[in-house]
Tab-separated table of C-alpha atoms in Angstrom:
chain	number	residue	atom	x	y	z
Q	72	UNK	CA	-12.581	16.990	-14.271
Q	73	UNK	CA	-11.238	13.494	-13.265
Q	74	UNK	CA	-12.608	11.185	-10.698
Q	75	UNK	CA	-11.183	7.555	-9.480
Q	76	UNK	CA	-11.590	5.574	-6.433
Q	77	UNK	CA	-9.498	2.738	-5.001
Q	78	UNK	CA	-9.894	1.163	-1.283
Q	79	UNK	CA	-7.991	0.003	1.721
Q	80	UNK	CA	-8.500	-0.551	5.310
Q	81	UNK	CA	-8.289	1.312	8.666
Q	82	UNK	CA	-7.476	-0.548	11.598
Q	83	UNK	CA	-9.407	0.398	14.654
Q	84	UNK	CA	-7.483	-1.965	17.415
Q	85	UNK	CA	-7.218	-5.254	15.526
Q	86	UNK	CA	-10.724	-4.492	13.894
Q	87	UNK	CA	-10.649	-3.172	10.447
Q	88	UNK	CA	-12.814	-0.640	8.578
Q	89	UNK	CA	-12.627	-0.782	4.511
Q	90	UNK	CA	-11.694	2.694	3.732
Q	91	UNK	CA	-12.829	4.330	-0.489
Q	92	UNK	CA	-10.067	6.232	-1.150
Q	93	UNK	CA	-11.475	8.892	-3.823
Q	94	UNK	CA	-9.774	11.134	-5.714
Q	95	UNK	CA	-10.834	14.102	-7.738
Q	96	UNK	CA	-9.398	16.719	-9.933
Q	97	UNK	CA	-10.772	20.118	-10.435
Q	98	UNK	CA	-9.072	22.467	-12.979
Q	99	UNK	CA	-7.321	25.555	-10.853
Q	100	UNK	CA	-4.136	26.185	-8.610
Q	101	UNK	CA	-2.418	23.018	-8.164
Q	102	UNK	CA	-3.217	21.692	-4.940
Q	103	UNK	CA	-3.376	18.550	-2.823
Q	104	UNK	CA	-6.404	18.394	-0.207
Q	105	UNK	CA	-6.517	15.545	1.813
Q	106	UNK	CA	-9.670	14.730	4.210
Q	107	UNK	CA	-11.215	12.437	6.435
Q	108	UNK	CA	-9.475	12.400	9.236
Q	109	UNK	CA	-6.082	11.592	8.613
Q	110	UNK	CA	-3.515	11.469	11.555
Q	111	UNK	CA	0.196	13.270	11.452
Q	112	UNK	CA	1.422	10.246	9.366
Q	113	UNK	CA	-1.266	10.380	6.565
Q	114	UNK	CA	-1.415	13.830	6.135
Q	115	UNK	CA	2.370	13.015	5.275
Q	116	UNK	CA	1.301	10.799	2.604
Q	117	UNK	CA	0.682	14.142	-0.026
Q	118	UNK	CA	4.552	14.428	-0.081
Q	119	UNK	CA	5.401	10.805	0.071
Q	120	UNK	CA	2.639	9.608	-3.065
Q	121	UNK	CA	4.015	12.732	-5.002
Q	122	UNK	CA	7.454	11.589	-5.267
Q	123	UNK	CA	6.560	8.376	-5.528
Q	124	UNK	CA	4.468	9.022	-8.430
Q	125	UNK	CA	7.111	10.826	-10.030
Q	126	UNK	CA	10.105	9.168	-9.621
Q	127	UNK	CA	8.316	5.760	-10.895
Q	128	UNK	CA	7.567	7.600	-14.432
Q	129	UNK	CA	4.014	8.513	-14.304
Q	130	UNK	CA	3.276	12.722	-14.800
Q	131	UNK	CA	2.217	14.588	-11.175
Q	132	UNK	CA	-1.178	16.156	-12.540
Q	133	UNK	CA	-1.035	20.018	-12.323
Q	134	UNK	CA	-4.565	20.114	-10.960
Q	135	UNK	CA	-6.343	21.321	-7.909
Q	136	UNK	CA	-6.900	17.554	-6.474
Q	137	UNK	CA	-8.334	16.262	-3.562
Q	138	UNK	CA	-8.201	13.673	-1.563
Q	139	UNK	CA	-11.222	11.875	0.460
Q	140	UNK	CA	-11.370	9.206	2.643
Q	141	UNK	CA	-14.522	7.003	3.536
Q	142	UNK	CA	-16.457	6.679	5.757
Q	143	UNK	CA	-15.472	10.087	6.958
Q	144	UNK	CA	-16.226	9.486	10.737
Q	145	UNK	CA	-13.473	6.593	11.071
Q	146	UNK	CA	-10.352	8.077	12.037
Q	147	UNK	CA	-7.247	6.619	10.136
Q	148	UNK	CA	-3.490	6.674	10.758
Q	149	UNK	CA	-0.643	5.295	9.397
Q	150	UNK	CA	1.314	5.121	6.017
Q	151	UNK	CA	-0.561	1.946	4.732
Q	152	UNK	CA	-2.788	4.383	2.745
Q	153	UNK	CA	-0.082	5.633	0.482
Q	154	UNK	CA	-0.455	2.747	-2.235
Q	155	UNK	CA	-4.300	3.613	-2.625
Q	156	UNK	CA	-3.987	7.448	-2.752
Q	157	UNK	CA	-1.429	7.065	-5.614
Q	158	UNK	CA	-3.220	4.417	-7.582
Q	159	UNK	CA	-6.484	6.953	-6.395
Q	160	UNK	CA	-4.726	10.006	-8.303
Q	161	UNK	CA	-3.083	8.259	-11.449
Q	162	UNK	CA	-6.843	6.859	-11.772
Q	163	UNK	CA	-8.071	10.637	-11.934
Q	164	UNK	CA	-5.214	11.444	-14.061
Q	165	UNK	CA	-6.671	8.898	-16.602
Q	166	UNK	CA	-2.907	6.854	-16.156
Q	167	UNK	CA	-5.075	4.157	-14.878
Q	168	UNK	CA	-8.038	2.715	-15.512
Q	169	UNK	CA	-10.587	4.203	-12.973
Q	170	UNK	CA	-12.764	0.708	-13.533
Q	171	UNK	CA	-9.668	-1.352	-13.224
Q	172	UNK	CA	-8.816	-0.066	-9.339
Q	173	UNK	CA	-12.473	0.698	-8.117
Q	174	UNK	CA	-12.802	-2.351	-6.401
Q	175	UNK	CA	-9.225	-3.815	-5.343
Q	176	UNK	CA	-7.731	-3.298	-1.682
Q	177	UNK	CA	-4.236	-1.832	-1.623
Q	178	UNK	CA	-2.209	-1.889	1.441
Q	179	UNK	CA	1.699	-0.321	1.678
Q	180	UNK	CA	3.703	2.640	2.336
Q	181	UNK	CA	5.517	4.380	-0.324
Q	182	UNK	CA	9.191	5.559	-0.441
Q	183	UNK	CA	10.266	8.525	-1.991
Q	184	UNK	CA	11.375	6.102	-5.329
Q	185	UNK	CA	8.331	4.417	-5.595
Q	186	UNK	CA	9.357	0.770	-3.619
Q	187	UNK	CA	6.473	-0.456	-1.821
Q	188	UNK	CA	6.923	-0.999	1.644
Q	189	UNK	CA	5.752	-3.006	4.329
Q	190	UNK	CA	3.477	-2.243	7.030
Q	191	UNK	CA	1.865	-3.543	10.045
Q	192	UNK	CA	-2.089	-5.164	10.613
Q	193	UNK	CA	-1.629	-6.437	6.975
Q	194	UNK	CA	-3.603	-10.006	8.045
Q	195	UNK	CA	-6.635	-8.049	9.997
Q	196	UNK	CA	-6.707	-6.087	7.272
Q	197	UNK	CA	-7.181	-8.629	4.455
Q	198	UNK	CA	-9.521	-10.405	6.987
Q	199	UNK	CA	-11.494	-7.136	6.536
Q	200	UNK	CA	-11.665	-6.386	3.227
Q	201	UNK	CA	-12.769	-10.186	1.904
Q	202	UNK	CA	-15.126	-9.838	5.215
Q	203	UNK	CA	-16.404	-7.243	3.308
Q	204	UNK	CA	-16.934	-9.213	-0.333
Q	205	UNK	CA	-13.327	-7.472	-1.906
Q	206	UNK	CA	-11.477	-10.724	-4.198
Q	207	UNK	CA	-8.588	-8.527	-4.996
Q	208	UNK	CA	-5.735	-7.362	-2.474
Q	209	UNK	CA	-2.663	-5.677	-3.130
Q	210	UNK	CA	0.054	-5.929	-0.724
Q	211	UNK	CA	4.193	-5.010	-0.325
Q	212	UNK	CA	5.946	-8.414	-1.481
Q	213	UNK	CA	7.088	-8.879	1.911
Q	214	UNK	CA	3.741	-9.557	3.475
Q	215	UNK	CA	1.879	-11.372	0.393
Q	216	UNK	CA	2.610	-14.670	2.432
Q	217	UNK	CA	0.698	-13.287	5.543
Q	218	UNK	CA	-2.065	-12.237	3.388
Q	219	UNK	CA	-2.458	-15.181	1.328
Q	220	UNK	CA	-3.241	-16.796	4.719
Q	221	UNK	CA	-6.959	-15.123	4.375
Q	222	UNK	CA	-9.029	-17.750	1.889
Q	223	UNK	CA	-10.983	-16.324	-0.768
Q	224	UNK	CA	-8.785	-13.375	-1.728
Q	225	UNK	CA	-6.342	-12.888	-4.817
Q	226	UNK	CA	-3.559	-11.318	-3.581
Q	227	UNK	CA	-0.558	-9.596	-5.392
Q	228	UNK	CA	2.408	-8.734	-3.999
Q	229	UNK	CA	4.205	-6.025	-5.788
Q	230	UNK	CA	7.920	-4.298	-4.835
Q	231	UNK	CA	7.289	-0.845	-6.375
Q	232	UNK	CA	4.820	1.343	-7.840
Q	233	UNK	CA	5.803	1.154	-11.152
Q	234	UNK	CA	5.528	-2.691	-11.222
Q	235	UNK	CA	1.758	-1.817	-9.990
Q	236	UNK	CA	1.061	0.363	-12.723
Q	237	UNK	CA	2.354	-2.138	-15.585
Q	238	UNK	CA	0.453	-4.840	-13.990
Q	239	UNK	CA	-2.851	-2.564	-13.969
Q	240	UNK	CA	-2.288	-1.208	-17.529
Q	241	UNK	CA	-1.352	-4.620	-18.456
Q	242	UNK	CA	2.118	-3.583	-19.715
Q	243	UNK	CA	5.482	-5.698	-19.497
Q	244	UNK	CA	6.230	-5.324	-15.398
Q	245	UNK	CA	9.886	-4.074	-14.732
Q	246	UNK	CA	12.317	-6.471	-12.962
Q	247	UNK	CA	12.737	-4.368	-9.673
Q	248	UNK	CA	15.626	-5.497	-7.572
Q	249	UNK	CA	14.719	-7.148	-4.109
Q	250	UNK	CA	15.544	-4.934	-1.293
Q	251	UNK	CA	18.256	-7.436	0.036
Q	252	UNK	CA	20.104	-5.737	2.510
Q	253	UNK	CA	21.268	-8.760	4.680
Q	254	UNK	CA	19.185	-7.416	7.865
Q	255	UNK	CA	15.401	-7.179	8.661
Q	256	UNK	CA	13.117	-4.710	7.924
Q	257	UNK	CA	12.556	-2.164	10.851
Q	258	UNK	CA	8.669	-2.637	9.947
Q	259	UNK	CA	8.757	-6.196	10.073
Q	260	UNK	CA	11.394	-7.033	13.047
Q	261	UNK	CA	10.620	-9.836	14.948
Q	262	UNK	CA	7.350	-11.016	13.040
Q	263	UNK	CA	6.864	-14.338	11.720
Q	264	UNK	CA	4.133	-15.068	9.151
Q	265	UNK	CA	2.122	-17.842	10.894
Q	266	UNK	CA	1.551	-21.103	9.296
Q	267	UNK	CA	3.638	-20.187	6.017
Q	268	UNK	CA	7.326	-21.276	6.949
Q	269	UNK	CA	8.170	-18.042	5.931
Q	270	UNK	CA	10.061	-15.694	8.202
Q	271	UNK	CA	9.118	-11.879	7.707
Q	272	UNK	CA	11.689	-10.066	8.861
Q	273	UNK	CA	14.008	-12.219	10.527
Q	274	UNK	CA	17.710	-12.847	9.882
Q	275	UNK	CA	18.748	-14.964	7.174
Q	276	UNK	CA	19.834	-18.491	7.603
Q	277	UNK	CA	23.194	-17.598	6.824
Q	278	UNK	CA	22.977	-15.397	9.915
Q	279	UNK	CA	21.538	-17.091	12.480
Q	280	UNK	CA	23.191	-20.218	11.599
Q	281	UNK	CA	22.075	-23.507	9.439
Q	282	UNK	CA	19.582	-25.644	10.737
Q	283	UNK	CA	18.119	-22.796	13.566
Q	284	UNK	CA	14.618	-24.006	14.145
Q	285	UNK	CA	11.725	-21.131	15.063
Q	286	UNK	CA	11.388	-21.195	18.625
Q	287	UNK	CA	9.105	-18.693	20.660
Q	288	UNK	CA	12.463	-17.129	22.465
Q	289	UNK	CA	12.670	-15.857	18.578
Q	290	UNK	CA	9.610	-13.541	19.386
Q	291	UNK	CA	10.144	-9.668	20.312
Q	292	UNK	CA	8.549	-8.563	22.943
């Protein structure tokens, strides 16, 4: 039997809820349980973190595993989850150190190869979890800059699961291409990361001309 535990954070509005993701594995029929009320999009996450886990090198474990979430009363949605439940399993699995993960915050969706993406609520989020005494965040590269905005937190931005995983196990991290498409990511559209000079999700320079300055008509919505 294996057991691991990694956290993130629910948002309820703009408030957020630290959320211990545990994991454990039973032997039996391979199985993945998930509880604590999940919406549509979480429950998701078994099929997402699977693949993910796979395709980044690390061995699915044939298991009966499940999946809690806690405090079991909050209700959580979204895909932010999906960096925790992995790190959560391959903790179980003994592919991490359970110790290592037990008290770091991880925040991101996973693709189906293992990139990290972004999501939203990533600042009330981190606000949360150092709110809550947690030093150590992990966040999708493209929102480290928001979350580094939050004092008192060590934050790591990471582009893919396997980069995670060397970083944990303290093995040489793989150079993982940046996801430069030329165009803005659909999660991050619009945003700009506030008092950073960075844009997140905006058009290159090269795009909307040299020398554009940020102006509020750049804001969606």
């Amino acid at each position: 039997m294996g057991y691991a535990r990694a956290c993130s954070v629910a948002l309820v509005g703009v408030e957020g809820v630290v959320v211990e993701v545990q994991a454990d594995l039973e032997p039996g029929v391979a199985a993945f349980t998930l509880v604590g009320l999940p919406d549509k999009s979480l429950i998701e996450s078994r099929d997402r973190v699977r693949a993910a886990v796979t395709n980044s090198g690390a061995e699915w474990p044939q298991k009966k595993l499940t999946v809690g979430l806690s405090p079991a009363s909050v209700p959580k949605s979204g895909s932010g989850f999906d960096l925790a439940v992995a790190c959560a399993v391959l903790g179980a699995a003994e592919r991490l150190d359970p110790a290592a993960i037990a008290d770091v915050v991880m925040i991101g969706e996973l693709g189906l190869d293992g990139r990290v993406r972004p999501v939203r609520g990533v600042l009330p989020a981190v606000l949360a979890a150092a709110e809550a005494g947690y030093q150590q965040v992990v966040v999708p590269e493209q929102t480290a800059g928001e979350a580094a905005l939050v004092p008192g937190v060590s934050v790591l931005g990471v582009r893919s699961l396997r980069q995670l995983i060397a970083v944990l196990c303290d093995e040489p991290v793989p150079d993982e291409p940046a996801d430069d498409r030329g165009r803005p990511d659909a999660m991050l559209a619009g945003l700009m990361v506030p008092g950073t000079g960075l844009g997140a999700g905006l058009a290159p320079a090269s795009v909307r001309g040299e020398g554009h300055t940020p102006d509020l008509a750049d804001v969606a919505g």
